[in-house]
PDB file of C-alpha atoms and ligand atoms in Angstrom:
ATOM      1  CA  MET Q   1     -22.420   6.170  -4.217  1.00 93.00           C
ATOM      2  CA  ALA Q   2     -19.623   4.779  -2.061  1.00 98.00           C
ATOM      3  CA  ARG Q   3     -16.521   6.485  -0.676  1.00 98.00           C
ATOM      4  CA  ILE Q   4     -13.566   4.309  -1.618  1.00 98.00           C
ATOM      5  CA  GLY Q   5     -10.019   4.635  -0.279  1.00 98.00           C
ATOM      6  CA  VAL Q   6      -7.139   3.567  -2.513  1.00 98.00           C
ATOM      7  CA  PHE Q   7      -4.036   2.683  -0.500  1.00 98.00           C
ATOM      8  CA  GLY Q   8      -1.248   1.382  -2.697  1.00 98.00           C
ATOM      9  CA  GLY Q   9       1.947  -0.250  -1.665  1.00 97.00           C
ATOM     10  CA  THR Q  10       4.679  -2.679  -2.502  1.00 96.00           C
ATOM     11  CA  PHE Q  11       3.661  -4.460   0.713  1.00 98.00           C
ATOM     12  CA  ASP Q  12       6.743  -6.699   0.785  1.00 97.00           C
ATOM     13  CA  PRO Q  13       5.430  -7.727   3.254  1.00 98.00           C
ATOM     14  CA  ILE Q  14       2.376  -5.873   4.600  1.00 98.00           C
ATOM     15  CA  HIS Q  15       2.558  -5.180   8.358  1.00 98.00           C
ATOM     16  CA  TYR Q  16       0.629  -3.517  11.196  1.00 98.00           C
ATOM     17  CA  GLY Q  17       1.991  -0.055  10.253  1.00 97.00           C
ATOM     18  CA  HIS Q  18       0.249  -0.298   6.863  1.00 98.00           C
ATOM     19  CA  LEU Q  19      -2.923  -1.679   8.435  1.00 98.00           C
ATOM     20  CA  ALA Q  20      -3.053   1.028  11.118  1.00 97.00           C
ATOM     21  CA  ALA Q  21      -2.669   3.606   8.333  1.00 97.00           C
ATOM     22  CA  ALA Q  22      -5.515   2.043   6.342  1.00 98.00           C
ATOM     23  CA  VAL Q  23      -8.060   1.803   9.178  1.00 98.00           C
ATOM     24  CA  ASN Q  24      -7.274   5.305  10.476  1.00 97.00           C
ATOM     25  CA  ALA Q  25      -7.518   6.816   6.991  1.00 98.00           C
ATOM     26  CA  ARG Q  26     -10.863   5.048   6.617  1.00 98.00           C
ATOM     27  CA  HIS Q  27     -12.071   6.552   9.891  1.00 98.00           C
ATOM     28  CA  ALA Q  28     -10.723  10.084   9.270  1.00 97.00           C
ATOM     29  CA  ALA Q  29     -12.207  10.345   5.777  1.00 98.00           C
ATOM     30  CA  GLY Q  30     -15.430   8.462   6.508  1.00 98.00           C
ATOM     31  CA  LEU Q  31     -14.738   5.820   3.862  1.00 98.00           C
ATOM     32  CA  ASP Q  32     -16.947   2.836   3.161  1.00 98.00           C
ATOM     33  CA  ARG Q  33     -13.976   0.707   2.288  1.00 98.00           C
ATOM     34  CA  VAL Q  34     -10.257   0.863   1.604  1.00 98.00           C
ATOM     35  CA  LEU Q  35      -8.624  -1.069  -1.218  1.00 98.00           C
ATOM     36  CA  LEU Q  36      -5.082  -2.171  -0.419  1.00 98.00           C
ATOM     37  CA  VAL Q  37      -3.690  -2.099  -3.938  1.00 98.00           C
ATOM     38  CA  VAL Q  38      -0.631  -4.295  -4.430  1.00 98.00           C
ATOM     39  CA  ALA Q  39       1.834  -2.736  -6.872  1.00 97.00           C
ATOM     40  CA  ASN Q  40       2.776  -5.060  -9.728  1.00 96.00           C
ATOM     41  CA  LEU Q  41       6.024  -3.299 -10.658  1.00 91.00           C
ATOM     42  CA  PRO Q  42       6.697  -0.282  -8.427  1.00 88.00           C
ATOM     43  CA  TRP Q  43       8.928   1.593 -10.884  1.00 79.00           C
ATOM     44  CA  GLN Q  44      10.500   3.885  -8.272  1.00 77.00           C
ATOM     45  CA  LYS Q  45      11.802   0.795  -6.445  1.00 77.00           C
ATOM     46  CA  GLU Q  46      13.167  -0.968  -9.515  1.00 69.00           C
ATOM     47  CA  GLY Q  47      16.743  -2.067  -9.126  1.00 69.00           C
ATOM     48  CA  ASP Q  48      16.833  -1.568  -5.322  1.00 69.00           C
ATOM     49  CA  ARG Q  49      16.572  -5.292  -4.656  1.00 79.00           C
ATOM     50  CA  ASP Q  50      14.704  -8.352  -5.888  1.00 83.00           C
ATOM     51  CA  LEU Q  51      11.024  -8.015  -5.069  1.00 92.00           C
ATOM     52  CA  THR Q  52       8.842 -10.894  -3.966  1.00 95.00           C
ATOM     53  CA  SER Q  53       6.434 -11.905  -6.734  1.00 95.00           C
ATOM     54  CA  ALA Q  54       3.346  -9.703  -6.925  1.00 97.00           C
ATOM     55  CA  VAL Q  55       1.128 -12.759  -6.528  1.00 97.00           C
ATOM     56  CA  ALA Q  56       2.789 -13.679  -3.218  1.00 98.00           C
ATOM     57  CA  ARG Q  57       2.615 -10.061  -1.969  1.00 98.00           C
ATOM     58  CA  PHE Q  58      -1.093 -10.055  -2.856  1.00 98.00           C
ATOM     59  CA  GLY Q  59      -1.536 -13.370  -0.996  1.00 98.00           C
ATOM     60  CA  LEU Q  60      -0.017 -11.736   2.106  1.00 98.00           C
ATOM     61  CA  VAL Q  61      -2.368  -8.738   1.902  1.00 98.00           C
ATOM     62  CA  ARG Q  62      -5.392 -10.995   1.407  1.00 98.00           C
ATOM     63  CA  GLU Q  63      -4.462 -12.955   4.557  1.00 98.00           C
ATOM     64  CA  ALA Q  64      -3.797  -9.761   6.510  1.00 98.00           C
ATOM     65  CA  VAL Q  65      -7.267  -8.255   5.974  1.00 98.00           C
ATOM     66  CA  VAL Q  66      -9.302 -11.353   6.821  1.00 97.00           C
ATOM     67  CA  GLY Q  67     -11.950 -10.361   9.368  1.00 95.00           C
ATOM     68  CA  VAL Q  68     -11.174  -6.611   9.256  1.00 96.00           C
ATOM     69  CA  ALA Q  69     -14.267  -4.614   8.324  1.00 95.00           C
ATOM     70  CA  GLY Q  70     -13.814  -2.194   5.440  1.00 98.00           C
ATOM     71  CA  LEU Q  71     -10.388  -3.369   4.217  1.00 98.00           C
ATOM     72  CA  GLU Q  72     -10.016  -5.278   0.919  1.00 98.00           C
ATOM     73  CA  ALA Q  73      -7.000  -6.634  -0.944  1.00 98.00           C
ATOM     74  CA  SER Q  74      -6.915  -5.452  -4.571  1.00 98.00           C
ATOM     75  CA  ASP Q  75      -5.023  -7.112  -7.434  1.00 98.00           C
ATOM     76  CA  ILE Q  76      -6.096  -4.511 -10.022  1.00 98.00           C
ATOM     77  CA  GLU Q  77      -2.468  -3.528 -10.789  1.00 98.00           C
ATOM     78  CA  ILE Q  78      -1.362  -7.167 -11.026  1.00 98.00           C
ATOM     79  CA  ILE Q  79      -4.135  -7.998 -13.488  1.00 98.00           C
ATOM     80  CA  ARG Q  80      -3.261  -4.891 -15.543  1.00 97.00           C
ATOM     81  CA  GLY Q  81       0.385  -6.002 -15.509  1.00 97.00           C
ATOM     82  CA  GLY Q  82       3.482  -3.994 -16.327  1.00 95.00           C
ATOM     83  CA  THR Q  83       4.686  -0.949 -14.452  1.00 94.00           C
ATOM     84  CA  SER Q  84       2.282   0.303 -11.784  1.00 96.00           C
ATOM     85  CA  TYR Q  85       1.226   3.905 -12.101  1.00 96.00           C
ATOM     86  CA  THR Q  86      -1.338   5.136  -9.592  1.00 97.00           C
ATOM     87  CA  ILE Q  87      -2.999   7.353 -12.183  1.00 98.00           C
ATOM     88  CA  ASP Q  88      -3.814   4.294 -14.343  1.00 98.00           C
ATOM     89  CA  THR Q  89      -5.390   2.602 -11.322  1.00 98.00           C
ATOM     90  CA  LEU Q  90      -7.579   5.604 -10.515  1.00 98.00           C
ATOM     91  CA  VAL Q  91      -8.678   5.898 -14.149  1.00 98.00           C
ATOM     92  CA  GLU Q  92      -9.545   2.186 -14.253  1.00 98.00           C
ATOM     93  CA  LEU Q  93     -11.483   2.313 -10.976  1.00 98.00           C
ATOM     94  CA  ARG Q  94     -13.435   5.341 -12.177  1.00 97.00           C
ATOM     95  CA  GLU Q  95     -14.251   3.564 -15.457  1.00 97.00           C
ATOM     96  CA  LYS Q  96     -15.514   0.509 -13.582  1.00 96.00           C
ATOM     97  CA  SER Q  97     -17.594   2.459 -11.073  1.00 96.00           C
ATOM     98  CA  ALA Q  98     -18.040   6.095 -12.046  1.00 95.00           C
ATOM     99  CA  GLU Q  99     -20.608   6.859  -9.347  1.00 97.00           C
ATOM    100  CA  ASP Q 100     -18.152   6.188  -6.492  1.00 98.00           C
ATOM    101  CA  GLU Q 101     -15.920   8.835  -4.909  1.00 98.00           C
ATOM    102  CA  TYR Q 102     -12.218   8.012  -4.584  1.00 98.00           C
ATOM    103  CA  PHE Q 103      -9.658   8.955  -1.934  1.00 98.00           C
ATOM    104  CA  LEU Q 104      -5.942   8.363  -2.506  1.00 98.00           C
ATOM    105  CA  ILE Q 105      -4.302   7.378   0.785  1.00 98.00           C
ATOM    106  CA  VAL Q 106      -0.559   7.906   1.197  1.00 96.00           C
ATOM    107  CA  GLY Q 107       1.942   8.016   4.032  1.00 94.00           C
ATOM    108  CA  ALA Q 108       3.641  11.337   4.764  1.00 91.00           C
ATOM    109  CA  ASP Q 109       6.870  10.318   3.017  1.00 89.00           C
ATOM    110  CA  ALA Q 110       5.040   9.153  -0.086  1.00 90.00           C
ATOM    111  CA  ALA Q 111       2.983  12.383  -0.068  1.00 92.00           C
ATOM    112  CA  ALA Q 112       6.168  14.458  -0.006  1.00 89.00           C
ATOM    113  CA  GLY Q 113       7.306  12.700  -3.194  1.00 90.00           C
ATOM    114  CA  ILE Q 114       3.999  12.731  -5.021  1.00 93.00           C
ATOM    115  CA  THR Q 115       5.084  15.396  -7.513  1.00 92.00           C
ATOM    116  CA  SER Q 116       7.494  12.824  -8.977  1.00 93.00           C
ATOM    117  CA  TRP Q 117       4.687  10.378  -9.771  1.00 94.00           C
ATOM    118  CA  GLU Q 118       3.547   9.683 -13.305  1.00 95.00           C
ATOM    119  CA  ARG Q 119       1.024  12.354 -14.494  1.00 96.00           C
ATOM    120  CA  CYS Q 120       0.800  13.669 -10.931  1.00 95.00           C
ATOM    121  CA  GLU Q 121      -1.055  16.747 -12.154  1.00 95.00           C
ATOM    122  CA  ASP Q 122      -3.983  14.506 -13.178  1.00 97.00           C
ATOM    123  CA  LEU Q 123      -4.318  12.671  -9.834  1.00 97.00           C
ATOM    124  CA  PRO Q 124      -6.554  15.361  -8.210  1.00 96.00           C
ATOM    125  CA  LYS Q 125      -9.075  14.979 -11.047  1.00 96.00           C
ATOM    126  CA  PHE Q 126      -9.773  11.440  -9.868  1.00 97.00           C
ATOM    127  CA  ALA Q 127      -9.329  11.436  -6.093  1.00 97.00           C
ATOM    128  CA  ARG Q 128      -9.026  13.517  -2.963  1.00 96.00           C
ATOM    129  CA  LEU Q 129      -5.841  13.039  -0.957  1.00 96.00           C
ATOM    130  CA  VAL Q 130      -5.653  11.484   2.495  1.00 97.00           C
ATOM    131  CA  VAL Q 131      -2.253  11.793   4.182  1.00 96.00           C
ATOM    132  CA  VAL Q 132      -1.406   9.505   7.077  1.00 96.00           C
ATOM    133  CA  ASN Q 133       0.970  11.231   9.436  1.00 91.00           C
ATOM    134  CA  ARG Q 134       3.011   9.944  12.339  1.00 85.00           C
ATOM    135  CA  PRO Q 135       3.788  12.062  15.417  1.00 84.00           C
ATOM    136  CA  GLY Q 136       7.082  13.880  14.940  1.00 80.00           C
ATOM    137  CA  HIS Q 137       6.862  13.686  11.142  1.00 80.00           C
ATOM    138  CA  PRO Q 138       6.222  17.122   9.625  1.00 83.00           C
ATOM    139  CA  LYS Q 139       3.120  17.412   7.497  1.00 84.00           C
ATOM    140  CA  PRO Q 140       4.276  17.419   3.868  1.00 82.00           C
ATOM    141  CA  SER Q 141       4.088  20.878   2.324  1.00 78.00           C
ATOM    142  CA  ASN Q 142       4.489  19.910  -1.325  1.00 74.00           C
ATOM    143  CA  ILE Q 143       1.512  17.786  -2.329  1.00 84.00           C
ATOM    144  CA  GLY Q 144       1.165  18.774  -5.950  1.00 79.00           C
ATOM    145  CA  GLU Q 145      -2.148  20.233  -7.010  1.00 85.00           C
ATOM    146  CA  PHE Q 146      -4.284  18.555  -4.372  1.00 89.00           C
ATOM    147  CA  ASP Q 147      -6.667  20.888  -2.531  1.00 86.00           C
ATOM    148  CA  SER Q 148      -7.380  20.506   1.177  1.00 87.00           C
ATOM    149  CA  PRO Q 149      -5.982  17.049   1.921  1.00 92.00           C
ATOM    150  CA  ILE Q 150      -7.462  15.106   4.809  1.00 95.00           C
ATOM    151  CA  PHE Q 151      -4.955  14.242   7.532  1.00 94.00           C
ATOM    152  CA  ALA Q 152      -5.165  11.045   9.579  1.00 96.00           C
ATOM    153  CA  GLU Q 153      -2.770  10.762  12.490  1.00 92.00           C
ATOM    154  CA  ILE Q 154      -1.602   7.371  13.706  1.00 93.00           C
ATOM    155  CA  PRO Q 155       0.797   6.381  16.460  1.00 91.00           C
ATOM    156  CA  SER Q 156       4.343   5.937  15.283  1.00 90.00           C
ATOM    157  CA  LEU Q 157       4.843   2.204  14.796  1.00 93.00           C
ATOM    158  CA  ALA Q 158       8.494   1.459  14.181  1.00 93.00           C
ATOM    159  CA  ILE Q 159       7.715  -1.542  11.986  1.00 96.00           C
ATOM    160  CA  SER Q 160       9.244  -1.858   8.539  1.00 96.00           C
ATOM    161  CA  SER Q 161       9.055  -4.384   5.738  1.00 97.00           C
ATOM    162  CA  THR Q 162      12.865  -4.322   5.514  1.00 96.00           C
ATOM    163  CA  ASP Q 163      13.188  -5.369   9.156  1.00 97.00           C
ATOM    164  CA  ILE Q 164      10.628  -8.160   8.710  1.00 98.00           C
ATOM    165  CA  ARG Q 165      12.508  -9.567   5.688  1.00 97.00           C
ATOM    166  CA  GLN Q 166      15.754  -9.481   7.671  1.00 96.00           C
ATOM    167  CA  ARG Q 167      14.067 -11.206  10.604  1.00 97.00           C
ATOM    168  CA  VAL Q 168      13.017 -14.105   8.398  1.00 97.00           C
ATOM    169  CA  ALA Q 169      16.526 -14.402   6.997  1.00 94.00           C
ATOM    170  CA  ASP Q 170      17.923 -14.431  10.579  1.00 93.00           C
ATOM    171  CA  GLY Q 171      15.272 -16.801  11.937  1.00 94.00           C
ATOM    172  CA  ARG Q 172      13.962 -14.184  14.418  1.00 97.00           C
ATOM    173  CA  PRO Q 173      10.256 -13.954  15.465  1.00 97.00           C
ATOM    174  CA  LEU Q 174       7.649 -12.160  13.370  1.00 98.00           C
ATOM    175  CA  GLU Q 175       4.739 -12.296  15.800  1.00 97.00           C
ATOM    176  CA  TYR Q 176       3.041  -8.975  16.717  1.00 98.00           C
ATOM    177  CA  LEU Q 177       4.588  -7.195  13.706  1.00 98.00           C
ATOM    178  CA  LEU Q 178       2.046  -8.452  11.166  1.00 98.00           C
ATOM    179  CA  PRO Q 179      -1.202 -10.447  11.385  1.00 98.00           C
ATOM    180  CA  PRO Q 180      -0.952 -14.168  12.196  1.00 98.00           C
ATOM    181  CA  GLY Q 181      -2.418 -15.160   8.801  1.00 98.00           C
ATOM    182  CA  ALA Q 182       0.371 -13.255   7.021  1.00 98.00           C
ATOM    183  CA  VAL Q 183       3.044 -14.785   9.271  1.00 98.00           C
ATOM    184  CA  GLU Q 184       1.657 -18.212   8.440  1.00 98.00           C
ATOM    185  CA  TYR Q 185       1.649 -17.348   4.706  1.00 98.00           C
ATOM    186  CA  ILE Q 186       5.335 -16.331   4.858  1.00 98.00           C
ATOM    187  CA  ARG Q 187       6.273 -19.605   6.548  1.00 97.00           C
ATOM    188  CA  ARG Q 188       4.067 -21.808   4.371  1.00 97.00           C
ATOM    189  CA  ASN Q 189       5.534 -20.364   1.172  1.00 96.00           C
ATOM    190  CA  GLY Q 190       9.102 -20.002   2.412  1.00 96.00           C
ATOM    191  CA  LEU Q 191       9.186 -16.265   1.647  1.00 96.00           C
ATOM    192  CA  TYR Q 192      12.248 -14.137   2.449  1.00 95.00           C
ATOM    193  CA  ARG Q 193      14.508 -17.065   3.149  1.00 90.00           C
ATOM    194  CA  VAL Q 194      17.774 -16.693   1.295  1.00 77.00           C
ATOM    195  CA  GLY Q 195      17.462 -18.619  -1.963  1.00 67.00           C
ATOM    196  CA  SER Q 196      13.675 -18.820  -1.671  1.00 63.00           C
ATOM    197  CA  ARG Q 197      11.989 -19.354  -5.022  1.00 48.00           C
ATOM    198  CA  LEU Q 198       9.404 -16.649  -4.409  1.00 46.00           C
ATOM    199  CA  TYR Q 199      11.879 -14.179  -2.944  1.00 44.00           C
ATOM    200  CA  SER Q 200      13.206 -13.085  -6.291  1.00 40.00           C
ATOM    201  CA  GLU Q 201      10.680 -14.515  -8.708  1.00 36.00           C
TER     202      GLU Q 201
HETATM  203  P1  NAP G 301       5.249   0.625   0.726  1.00 93.26           P
HETATM  204  O1  NAP G 301       6.692   0.815   1.021  1.00 93.26           O
HETATM  205  O2  NAP G 301       4.706  -0.740   0.758  1.00 93.26           O
HETATM  206  O3  NAP G 301       4.424   1.568   1.716  1.00 93.26           O
HETATM  207  C1  NAP G 301       3.035   1.746   1.519  1.00 93.26           C
HETATM  208  C2  NAP G 301       2.555   2.878   2.382  1.00 93.26           C
HETATM  209  O4  NAP G 301       2.605   2.490   3.739  1.00 93.26           O
HETATM  210  C3  NAP G 301       3.396   4.135   2.242  1.00 93.26           C
HETATM  211  O5  NAP G 301       2.511   5.207   2.009  1.00 93.26           O
HETATM  212  C4  NAP G 301       4.090   4.231   3.581  1.00 93.26           C
HETATM  213  O6  NAP G 301       4.142   5.534   4.084  1.00 93.26           O
HETATM  214  C5  NAP G 301       3.188   3.484   4.516  1.00 93.26           C
HETATM  215  N1  NAP G 301       3.947   2.917   5.646  1.00 93.26           N
HETATM  216  C6  NAP G 301       5.043   2.138   5.585  1.00 93.26           C
HETATM  217  N2  NAP G 301       5.459   1.799   6.838  1.00 93.26           N
HETATM  218  C7  NAP G 301       4.600   2.396   7.687  1.00 93.26           C
HETATM  219  C8  NAP G 301       4.499   2.441   9.115  1.00 93.26           C
HETATM  220  N3  NAP G 301       5.354   1.803   9.940  1.00 93.26           N
HETATM  221  N4  NAP G 301       3.495   3.165   9.654  1.00 93.26           N
HETATM  222  C9  NAP G 301       2.620   3.809   8.844  1.00 93.26           C
HETATM  223  N5  NAP G 301       2.658   3.818   7.506  1.00 93.26           N
HETATM  224  C10 NAP G 301       3.640   3.110   6.940  1.00 93.26           C
HETATM  225  O7  NAP G 301       4.843   1.195  -0.695  1.00 93.26           O
HETATM  226  P2  NAP G 301       5.620   2.163  -1.705  1.00 93.26           P
HETATM  227  O8  NAP G 301       6.500   1.338  -2.545  1.00 93.26           O
HETATM  228  O9  NAP G 301       6.186   3.344  -0.961  1.00 93.26           O
HETATM  229  O10 NAP G 301       4.426   2.660  -2.627  1.00 93.26           O
HETATM  230  C11 NAP G 301       3.347   3.430  -2.145  1.00 93.26           C
HETATM  231  C12 NAP G 301       2.362   3.654  -3.297  1.00 93.26           C
HETATM  232  O11 NAP G 301       2.783   4.748  -4.072  1.00 93.26           O
HETATM  233  C13 NAP G 301       2.214   2.468  -4.275  1.00 93.26           C
HETATM  234  O12 NAP G 301       0.863   2.334  -4.647  1.00 93.26           O
HETATM  235  C14 NAP G 301       3.013   2.913  -5.478  1.00 93.26           C
HETATM  236  O13 NAP G 301       2.571   2.344  -6.718  1.00 93.26           O
HETATM  237  C15 NAP G 301       2.695   4.394  -5.426  1.00 93.26           C
HETATM  238  N6  NAP G 301       3.650   5.135  -6.241  1.00 93.26           N
HETATM  239  C16 NAP G 301       3.227   5.509  -7.475  1.00 93.26           C
HETATM  240  C17 NAP G 301       4.079   6.155  -8.321  1.00 93.26           C
HETATM  241  C18 NAP G 301       3.546   6.540  -9.664  1.00 93.26           C
HETATM  242  O14 NAP G 301       2.361   6.470  -9.918  1.00 93.26           O
HETATM  243  N7  NAP G 301       4.339   6.939 -10.553  1.00 93.26           N
HETATM  244  C19 NAP G 301       5.396   6.440  -7.911  1.00 93.26           C
HETATM  245  C20 NAP G 301       5.809   6.041  -6.620  1.00 93.26           C
HETATM  246  C21 NAP G 301       4.924   5.374  -5.773  1.00 93.26           C
HETATM  247  P3  NAP G 301       5.475   6.426   3.994  1.00 93.26           P
HETATM  248  O15 NAP G 301       5.614   6.746   2.563  1.00 93.26           O
HETATM  249  O16 NAP G 301       5.182   7.600   4.857  1.00 93.26           O
HETATM  250  O17 NAP G 301       6.579   5.570   4.520  1.00 93.26           O
END
């Protein structure tokens, strides 16, 4: 039986804030591995802006975890297609490997909104909750029907995907905000440049 973390995100693009959250959640909850699950269509972000194609966002995550023990890129939601609901992912993982134990990893902001997620009342049947908190951020009080969440504290890294996209558009440096392999992937595929094919695909 393995202890598996499930850390979902739009990851447009993934950066060191996400990766610090994943490795610290793994440590705090004693997980064998953490799946970084790339959302195919994150329905709560629909209409905000054009998302990078899910395949390119997955490519970025795959590059970002190279050589990091215990972190894996997962395309389970891309293969399933359609709108990405976390409950469907947990059900599918449990069907594939029923003997494993699952831990849903979320940032503090995402945890505070978890009661708005699809079939949120069913989530605790499939996974325990791990909340990644940053200093100065209050621990979320409303976490649905989850019992005794595990808290993992990480340093506050003021890195955001929005800033990284803007940096590419402005031609500013990306180094030290995300792993070199992901920086290289952005440049090789021309992501986030205005008019880029993959930017709005
Ligand atoms: P995202 O923007 O890519 O962020 C992914 C996670 O990384 C979030 O939990 C976020 O925490 C954390 N994070 C971002 N910047 C960070 C930083 N600098 N330091 C530490 N942590 C940082 O992904 P998202 O679009 O919010 O989606 C998160 C997951 O929730 C996805 O799997 C999505 O499918 C799922 N979701 C599911 C439903 C549903 O099932 N109906 C609805 C909504 C979301 P914070 O939240 O604290 O920023």
